Each structure stands twice: as C-alpha cells, then as structure tokens.
C-alpha cells in the first residue's frame, strides 16, 4: 500500500489531453503537399496566408504538427 500522499498524487496526475486545432488535418495535408513540392516545410507565414489565421494560431498549429510528427523543427 502506498502512503496516502503518494496515492493522492497519482489520482490527480492524469495525462493531459491536448486537443488539436480544427485545421490540423488540413494543415497536415498542406504540409505534406508543400514538402513534396518544395522539399522544405511551410513557414508560419505560409500557414497564415493559406488558412487566413493570425500568427499565434499558426504558431500553435506548427507546434502541433511538430509534436505529432508531421513536420520537423
């Protein structure tokens, strides 16, 4: 039996579920197509202009694409 403190810590340390952006699937497809055409990954600016989003959202999408293995840093 674990001490009470450790047992409580395990209860509250559930894995954090990260929700992907609504544009993630489209952005992933765009990234693969862009890379196939130009042999380089799209920039944050490319995502901004292609999807009509601001810098913060485009940056989050890129971070998600990197985390999910669609593109490299």
Coordinates of N, CA and C in Angstrom, one line a residue:
X1 N 0.9 -1.2 0.0 CA 0.0 0.0 0.0 C 0.9 1.2 0.0
X2 N 0.6 2.2 -0.8 CA 1.3 3.5 -0.9 C 0.9 4.4 0.2
X3 N 1.9 5.2 0.7 CA 1.5 6.2 1.7 C 0.4 7.1 1.1
X4 N -0.5 7.7 1.9 CA -1.6 8.4 1.4 C -1.3 9.6 0.5
X5 N -0.2 10.3 0.8 CA 0.2 11.4 0.0 C 0.5 11.0 -1.5
X6 N 1.3 9.9 -1.6 CA 1.7 9.4 -3.0 C 0.4 8.9 -3.7
X7 N -0.5 8.3 -3.0 CA -1.7 7.8 -3.6 C -2.5 8.9 -4.1
X8 N -2.7 10.0 -3.4 CA -3.4 11.2 -3.8 C -2.7 11.8 -5.1
X9 N -1.4 11.9 -5.1 CA -0.7 12.5 -6.2 C -1.0 11.7 -7.5
X10 N -1.1 10.4 -7.4 CA -1.4 9.5 -8.5 C -2.8 9.8 -9.1
X11 N -3.7 10.0 -8.2 CA -5.1 10.3 -8.6 C -5.2 11.6 -9.4
X12 N -4.4 12.6 -9.0 CA -4.5 13.9 -9.7 C -3.5 14.1 -10.8
X13 N -2.7 13.1 -11.1 CA -1.8 13.2 -12.2 C -2.2 12.5 -13.5
X14 N -3.5 12.7 -13.8 CA -4.0 12.1 -15.1 C -3.3 12.8 -16.3
X15 N -3.1 12.0 -17.3 CA -2.5 12.6 -18.5 C -3.3 13.8 -19.1
X16 N -2.7 14.8 -19.5 CA -3.4 16.0 -20.0 C -3.7 15.7 -21.5
X17 N -5.0 15.8 -21.8 CA -5.5 15.6 -23.2 C -5.3 16.9 -24.0
X18 N -4.6 16.8 -25.0 CA -4.3 18.0 -25.8 C -5.2 18.0 -27.1
X19 N -6.1 19.0 -27.2 CA -7.0 19.0 -28.4 C -6.2 19.6 -29.6
X20 N -6.3 19.0 -30.7 CA -5.7 19.5 -31.9 C -6.6 20.6 -32.5
X21 N -6.0 21.6 -33.2 CA -6.7 22.6 -33.8 C -7.6 22.1 -34.9
X22 N -8.7 22.7 -35.1 CA -9.7 22.3 -36.0 C -9.1 22.2 -37.5
X23 N -8.1 23.0 -37.7 CA -7.5 23.0 -39.0 C -6.3 22.0 -39.1
X24 N -6.1 21.2 -38.1 CA -4.9 20.3 -38.0 C -4.9 19.4 -39.2
X25 N -6.0 18.7 -39.6 CA -5.9 17.7 -40.7 C -5.6 18.4 -42.0
X26 N -6.2 19.6 -42.2 CA -6.0 20.3 -43.5 C -4.5 20.8 -43.5
X27 N -4.1 21.3 -42.3 CA -2.7 21.8 -42.2 C -1.7 20.6 -42.4
X28 N -2.0 19.5 -42.0 CA -1.1 18.3 -42.2 C -1.0 17.9 -43.6
X29 N -2.2 17.9 -44.3 CA -2.2 17.6 -45.8 C -1.4 18.7 -46.5
X30 N -1.6 20.0 -46.2 CA -0.9 21.1 -46.8 C 0.6 20.9 -46.6
X31 N 1.0 20.6 -45.4 CA 2.4 20.4 -45.1 C 3.0 19.4 -45.9
X32 N 2.4 18.2 -46.1 CA 2.9 17.1 -46.9 C 3.0 17.5 -48.3
X33 N 2.0 18.2 -48.8 CA 2.0 18.6 -50.2 C 3.1 19.7 -50.5
X34 N 3.2 20.6 -49.6 CA 4.2 21.7 -49.7 C 5.6 21.1 -49.7
X35 N 5.8 20.1 -48.7 CA 7.1 19.5 -48.6 C 7.5 18.7 -49.9
X36 N 6.5 18.0 -50.5 CA 6.7 17.2 -51.7 C 7.1 18.1 -52.8
X37 N 6.5 19.3 -52.9 CA 6.7 20.2 -54.0 C 8.0 21.0 -53.9
X38 N 8.3 21.4 -52.6 CA 9.4 22.3 -52.4 C 10.6 21.8 -51.6
X39 N 10.5 20.5 -51.2 CA 11.5 19.9 -50.3 C 11.8 20.8 -49.1
X40 N 10.9 21.5 -48.6 CA 11.0 22.2 -47.3 C 9.6 22.4 -46.7
X41 N 9.6 22.5 -45.4 CA 8.3 22.7 -44.7 C 7.8 24.1 -44.8
X42 N 6.5 24.3 -44.8 CA 5.9 25.6 -44.9 C 6.3 26.4 -43.6
X43 N 6.4 27.7 -43.8 CA 6.7 28.6 -42.7 C 5.4 29.0 -42.0
X44 N 5.5 29.6 -40.8 CA 4.3 30.1 -40.1 C 3.6 31.1 -41.0
X45 N 4.3 31.9 -41.7 CA 3.7 32.9 -42.6 C 2.9 32.1 -43.7
X46 N 3.4 31.0 -44.2 CA 2.6 30.2 -45.2 C 1.3 29.8 -44.6
X47 N 1.3 29.3 -43.4 CA 0.1 28.9 -42.7 C -0.9 30.0 -42.6
X48 N -0.4 31.2 -42.2 CA -1.2 32.4 -42.0 C -1.9 32.7 -43.3
X49 N -1.2 32.8 -44.4 CA -1.8 33.2 -45.7 C -2.7 32.1 -46.2
X50 N -2.3 30.9 -46.1 CA -3.1 29.8 -46.7 C -4.4 29.6 -45.9
X51 N -4.4 29.7 -44.6 CA -5.6 29.4 -43.8 C -6.3 30.6 -43.2
X52 N -5.7 31.8 -43.5 CA -6.3 33.0 -43.0 C -6.4 33.1 -41.5
X53 N -5.3 32.7 -40.9 CA -5.3 32.8 -39.4 C -4.1 33.7 -39.0
X54 N -4.2 34.2 -37.7 CA -3.2 35.0 -37.2 C -1.9 34.3 -36.8
X55 N -0.9 35.0 -36.4 CA 0.4 34.4 -36.1 C 0.3 33.5 -34.9
X56 N -0.4 33.8 -33.8 CA -0.5 32.9 -32.6 C -1.1 31.6 -33.0
X57 N -2.2 31.6 -33.8 CA -2.8 30.3 -34.1 C -1.9 29.5 -35.1
X58 N -1.3 30.2 -36.1 CA -0.4 29.5 -37.0 C 0.7 28.9 -36.3
X59 N 1.3 29.6 -35.3 CA 2.4 29.0 -34.5 C 2.0 27.8 -33.7
X60 N 0.7 27.8 -33.1 CA 0.2 26.7 -32.4 C 0.0 25.5 -33.3
X61 N -0.5 25.7 -34.5 CA -0.6 24.6 -35.5 C 0.7 24.0 -35.8
X62 N 1.7 24.9 -36.1 CA 3.0 24.3 -36.4 C 3.6 23.5 -35.2
X63 N 3.4 24.0 -34.0 CA 3.9 23.2 -32.8 C 3.2 21.9 -32.8
X64 N 1.9 21.9 -33.1 CA 1.1 20.6 -33.1 C 1.6 19.7 -34.2
X65 N 1.9 20.2 -35.3 CA 2.4 19.4 -36.5 C 3.8 18.8 -36.1
X66 N 4.6 19.5 -35.4 CA 5.9 19.0 -35.0 C 5.7 18.0 -33.9
X67 N 4.9 18.2 -32.9 CA 4.6 17.3 -31.8 C 4.1 16.0 -32.4
X68 N 3.2 16.1 -33.4 CA 2.5 14.9 -33.9 C 3.4 14.2 -35.0
X69 N 4.6 14.7 -35.3 CA 5.5 14.1 -36.2 C 5.2 14.3 -37.7
X70 N 4.4 15.3 -38.0 CA 4.1 15.6 -39.4 C 5.2 16.4 -40.0
X71 N 5.8 17.3 -39.2 CA 7.0 18.1 -39.7 C 8.0 18.1 -38.6
X72 N 9.3 18.5 -39.0 CA 10.4 18.6 -38.1 C 10.6 20.0 -37.8
X73 N 11.2 20.2 -36.6 CA 11.5 21.6 -36.1 C 12.7 22.2 -36.9

